[in-house]
Amino acid sequence: MQRITNISATVRAAEILDRHVVMFTPRVIGDAFALTFVSSFVEPDGTTVVGFRPGYSADSVSPHSLNAMWALAQPKGAPEFLFMPKFDWRDDELYLVDVASEAFGLLSIGPVAR
Protein backbone atom coordinates (compact mmCIF):
# COMPACT_ATOMS: atom_id res chain seq x y z
CA MET A 1 0.00 0.00 0.00
CA GLN A 2 1.29 3.42 -0.95
CA ARG A 3 1.78 6.01 1.82
CA ILE A 4 1.08 9.57 0.69
CA THR A 5 2.53 12.53 2.56
CA ASN A 6 2.60 15.17 -0.20
CA ILE A 7 -0.99 16.10 0.58
CA SER A 8 -2.72 18.74 2.67
CA ALA A 9 -6.31 19.76 3.36
CA THR A 10 -8.19 23.02 3.29
CA VAL A 11 -9.46 24.18 6.68
CA ARG A 12 -13.06 23.25 5.81
CA ALA A 13 -12.07 19.83 4.42
CA ALA A 14 -10.05 19.13 7.58
CA GLU A 15 -13.12 19.98 9.67
CA ILE A 16 -15.26 17.59 7.62
CA LEU A 17 -12.62 14.85 7.91
CA ASP A 18 -12.42 15.40 11.68
CA ARG A 19 -16.21 15.10 11.93
CA HIS A 20 -16.24 11.90 9.85
CA VAL A 21 -13.48 10.33 11.96
CA VAL A 22 -15.28 11.18 15.23
CA MET A 23 -18.55 9.74 13.89
CA PHE A 24 -16.88 6.67 12.33
CA THR A 25 -18.37 3.35 13.30
CA PRO A 26 -16.90 0.29 11.60
CA ARG A 27 -19.45 -1.96 9.90
CA VAL A 28 -17.49 -4.95 11.16
CA ILE A 29 -15.03 -4.98 14.06
CA GLY A 30 -11.58 -4.37 12.60
CA ASP A 31 -12.75 -2.28 9.64
CA ALA A 32 -10.74 0.85 8.86
CA PHE A 33 -11.76 4.45 8.12
CA ALA A 34 -11.58 5.23 4.41
CA LEU A 35 -12.83 7.63 1.80
CA THR A 36 -14.53 5.98 -1.17
CA PHE A 37 -15.50 7.71 -4.39
CA VAL A 38 -19.19 8.44 -5.03
CA SER A 39 -19.66 9.20 -8.72
CA SER A 40 -23.41 9.80 -8.78
CA PHE A 41 -26.49 10.31 -6.64
CA VAL A 42 -29.76 10.23 -8.53
CA GLU A 43 -33.45 10.72 -7.92
CA PRO A 44 -35.89 7.85 -8.64
CA ASP A 45 -36.52 9.38 -12.08
CA GLY A 46 -32.79 9.15 -12.93
CA THR A 47 -31.95 12.84 -12.62
CA THR A 48 -29.00 13.94 -10.52
CA VAL A 49 -29.91 15.17 -7.04
CA VAL A 50 -29.74 18.96 -6.98
CA GLY A 51 -26.44 20.21 -5.55
CA PHE A 52 -24.66 16.88 -5.86
CA ARG A 53 -21.06 16.85 -7.09
CA PRO A 54 -18.97 13.65 -7.23
CA GLY A 55 -16.49 13.21 -4.41
CA TYR A 56 -15.12 11.02 -1.66
CA SER A 57 -17.39 9.90 1.18
CA ALA A 58 -16.50 8.43 4.57
CA ASP A 59 -16.77 4.66 4.58
CA SER A 60 -15.84 1.53 6.49
CA VAL A 61 -13.53 -0.90 4.66
CA SER A 62 -12.21 -4.30 5.58
CA PRO A 63 -8.44 -4.46 5.85
CA HIS A 64 -8.71 -7.81 4.05
CA SER A 65 -10.01 -6.07 0.91
CA LEU A 66 -7.13 -3.60 0.74
CA ASN A 67 -4.71 -4.14 -2.12
CA ALA A 68 -2.02 -2.17 -3.95
CA MET A 69 -4.66 0.17 -5.41
CA TRP A 70 -5.35 1.61 -1.95
CA ALA A 71 -3.25 4.37 -0.39
CA LEU A 72 -2.81 5.72 3.12
CA ALA A 73 -3.02 9.52 2.98
CA GLN A 74 -1.44 11.49 5.80
CA PRO A 75 -2.45 15.10 5.11
CA LYS A 76 -0.86 17.90 7.09
CA GLY A 77 -3.35 19.24 9.65
CA ALA A 78 -6.02 16.59 9.07
CA PRO A 79 -6.69 12.97 10.06
CA GLU A 80 -5.12 10.22 7.98
CA PHE A 81 -7.37 8.07 5.82
CA LEU A 82 -7.34 5.22 3.34
CA PHE A 83 -8.53 5.87 -0.21
CA MET A 84 -8.16 4.70 -3.79
CA PRO A 85 -6.68 7.49 -5.93
CA LYS A 86 -8.59 8.25 -9.13
CA PHE A 87 -5.37 9.04 -11.04
CA ASP A 88 -1.66 8.18 -11.02
CA TRP A 89 -0.08 9.64 -7.89
CA ARG A 90 3.17 11.53 -8.41
CA ASP A 91 5.75 12.11 -5.69
CA ASP A 92 6.80 15.42 -7.26
CA GLU A 93 3.28 16.94 -7.13
CA LEU A 94 1.39 18.51 -4.24
CA TYR A 95 -2.18 17.36 -3.60
CA LEU A 96 -5.10 18.91 -1.78
CA VAL A 97 -8.19 17.58 -0.03
CA ASP A 98 -11.02 20.08 -0.51
CA VAL A 99 -14.80 20.19 -0.23
CA ALA A 100 -16.60 18.75 -3.27
CA SER A 101 -20.16 19.02 -1.94
CA GLU A 102 -20.78 20.65 1.44
CA ALA A 103 -24.40 19.46 1.61
CA PHE A 104 -23.37 15.82 1.17
CA GLY A 105 -20.10 15.96 3.14
CA LEU A 106 -18.13 14.87 0.07
CA LEU A 107 -14.48 15.73 -0.45
CA SER A 108 -12.33 16.16 -3.53
CA ILE A 109 -8.73 15.03 -3.78
CA GLY A 110 -6.50 16.27 -6.54
CA PRO A 111 -3.34 18.06 -7.56
CA VAL A 112 -2.85 21.65 -6.46
CA ALA A 113 -3.41 23.97 -9.42
CA ARG A 114 -0.23 25.74 -10.46
Tab-separated table of C-alpha atoms in Angstrom:
chain	number	residue	atom	x	y	z
A	1	MET	CA	0.000	0.000	0.000
A	2	GLN	CA	1.290	3.416	-0.949
A	3	ARG	CA	1.782	6.009	1.825
A	4	ILE	CA	1.081	9.567	0.688
A	5	THR	CA	2.526	12.530	2.559
A	6	ASN	CA	2.604	15.167	-0.197
A	7	ILE	CA	-0.987	16.101	0.578
A	8	SER	CA	-2.716	18.742	2.669
A	9	ALA	CA	-6.308	19.757	3.364
A	10	THR	CA	-8.193	23.018	3.289
A	11	VAL	CA	-9.463	24.183	6.678
A	12	ARG	CA	-13.060	23.251	5.806
A	13	ALA	CA	-12.074	19.833	4.417
A	14	ALA	CA	-10.047	19.128	7.584
A	15	GLU	CA	-13.124	19.981	9.669
A	16	ILE	CA	-15.259	17.586	7.620
A	17	LEU	CA	-12.615	14.852	7.909
A	18	ASP	CA	-12.421	15.400	11.678
A	19	ARG	CA	-16.208	15.099	11.932
A	20	HIS	CA	-16.237	11.905	9.850
A	21	VAL	CA	-13.484	10.333	11.964
A	22	VAL	CA	-15.279	11.184	15.232
A	23	MET	CA	-18.553	9.737	13.891
A	24	PHE	CA	-16.877	6.675	12.328
A	25	THR	CA	-18.375	3.346	13.303
A	26	PRO	CA	-16.902	0.287	11.602
A	27	ARG	CA	-19.451	-1.963	9.900
A	28	VAL	CA	-17.492	-4.954	11.164
A	29	ILE	CA	-15.029	-4.980	14.056
A	30	GLY	CA	-11.582	-4.367	12.600
A	31	ASP	CA	-12.753	-2.281	9.642
A	32	ALA	CA	-10.744	0.851	8.856
A	33	PHE	CA	-11.758	4.447	8.123
A	34	ALA	CA	-11.583	5.231	4.412
A	35	LEU	CA	-12.831	7.634	1.799
A	36	THR	CA	-14.534	5.975	-1.167
A	37	PHE	CA	-15.505	7.710	-4.394
A	38	VAL	CA	-19.188	8.437	-5.031
A	39	SER	CA	-19.663	9.195	-8.720
A	40	SER	CA	-23.411	9.796	-8.779
A	41	PHE	CA	-26.487	10.306	-6.637
A	42	VAL	CA	-29.762	10.226	-8.528
A	43	GLU	CA	-33.453	10.720	-7.922
A	44	PRO	CA	-35.891	7.853	-8.641
A	45	ASP	CA	-36.518	9.385	-12.083
A	46	GLY	CA	-32.794	9.148	-12.927
A	47	THR	CA	-31.948	12.843	-12.623
A	48	THR	CA	-29.003	13.938	-10.516
A	49	VAL	CA	-29.905	15.173	-7.038
A	50	VAL	CA	-29.740	18.965	-6.979
A	51	GLY	CA	-26.442	20.207	-5.547
A	52	PHE	CA	-24.656	16.879	-5.862
A	53	ARG	CA	-21.056	16.846	-7.093
A	54	PRO	CA	-18.969	13.650	-7.229
A	55	GLY	CA	-16.488	13.214	-4.409
A	56	TYR	CA	-15.122	11.021	-1.658
A	57	SER	CA	-17.394	9.898	1.182
A	58	ALA	CA	-16.497	8.427	4.572
A	59	ASP	CA	-16.767	4.661	4.585
A	60	SER	CA	-15.838	1.531	6.488
A	61	VAL	CA	-13.532	-0.900	4.659
A	62	SER	CA	-12.212	-4.302	5.579
A	63	PRO	CA	-8.436	-4.459	5.849
A	64	HIS	CA	-8.711	-7.813	4.054
A	65	SER	CA	-10.014	-6.074	0.912
A	66	LEU	CA	-7.134	-3.597	0.736
A	67	ASN	CA	-4.710	-4.136	-2.117
A	68	ALA	CA	-2.024	-2.172	-3.954
A	69	MET	CA	-4.661	0.167	-5.414
A	70	TRP	CA	-5.352	1.613	-1.948
A	71	ALA	CA	-3.255	4.366	-0.392
A	72	LEU	CA	-2.814	5.720	3.124
A	73	ALA	CA	-3.021	9.521	2.978
A	74	GLN	CA	-1.440	11.490	5.797
A	75	PRO	CA	-2.449	15.105	5.115
A	76	LYS	CA	-0.860	17.899	7.093
A	77	GLY	CA	-3.352	19.243	9.653
A	78	ALA	CA	-6.016	16.594	9.075
A	79	PRO	CA	-6.688	12.971	10.064
A	80	GLU	CA	-5.121	10.222	7.977
A	81	PHE	CA	-7.374	8.070	5.823
A	82	LEU	CA	-7.340	5.223	3.343
A	83	PHE	CA	-8.531	5.867	-0.209
A	84	MET	CA	-8.162	4.698	-3.785
A	85	PRO	CA	-6.677	7.494	-5.926
A	86	LYS	CA	-8.585	8.250	-9.128
A	87	PHE	CA	-5.366	9.044	-11.041
A	88	ASP	CA	-1.658	8.182	-11.017
A	89	TRP	CA	-0.077	9.642	-7.887
A	90	ARG	CA	3.166	11.530	-8.407
A	91	ASP	CA	5.752	12.107	-5.695
A	92	ASP	CA	6.798	15.422	-7.258
A	93	GLU	CA	3.280	16.944	-7.133
A	94	LEU	CA	1.391	18.511	-4.237
A	95	TYR	CA	-2.183	17.364	-3.600
A	96	LEU	CA	-5.105	18.912	-1.776
A	97	VAL	CA	-8.186	17.579	-0.033
A	98	ASP	CA	-11.019	20.075	-0.506
A	99	VAL	CA	-14.804	20.187	-0.227
A	100	ALA	CA	-16.599	18.751	-3.273
A	101	SER	CA	-20.160	19.024	-1.944
A	102	GLU	CA	-20.777	20.646	1.436
A	103	ALA	CA	-24.396	19.463	1.609
A	104	PHE	CA	-23.367	15.823	1.169
A	105	GLY	CA	-20.105	15.963	3.142
A	106	LEU	CA	-18.132	14.872	0.073
A	107	LEU	CA	-14.484	15.728	-0.449
A	108	SER	CA	-12.328	16.156	-3.534
A	109	ILE	CA	-8.733	15.030	-3.783
A	110	GLY	CA	-6.499	16.272	-6.540
A	111	PRO	CA	-3.340	18.055	-7.564
A	112	VAL	CA	-2.853	21.652	-6.465
A	113	ALA	CA	-3.406	23.974	-9.419
A	114	ARG	CA	-0.235	25.744	-10.461
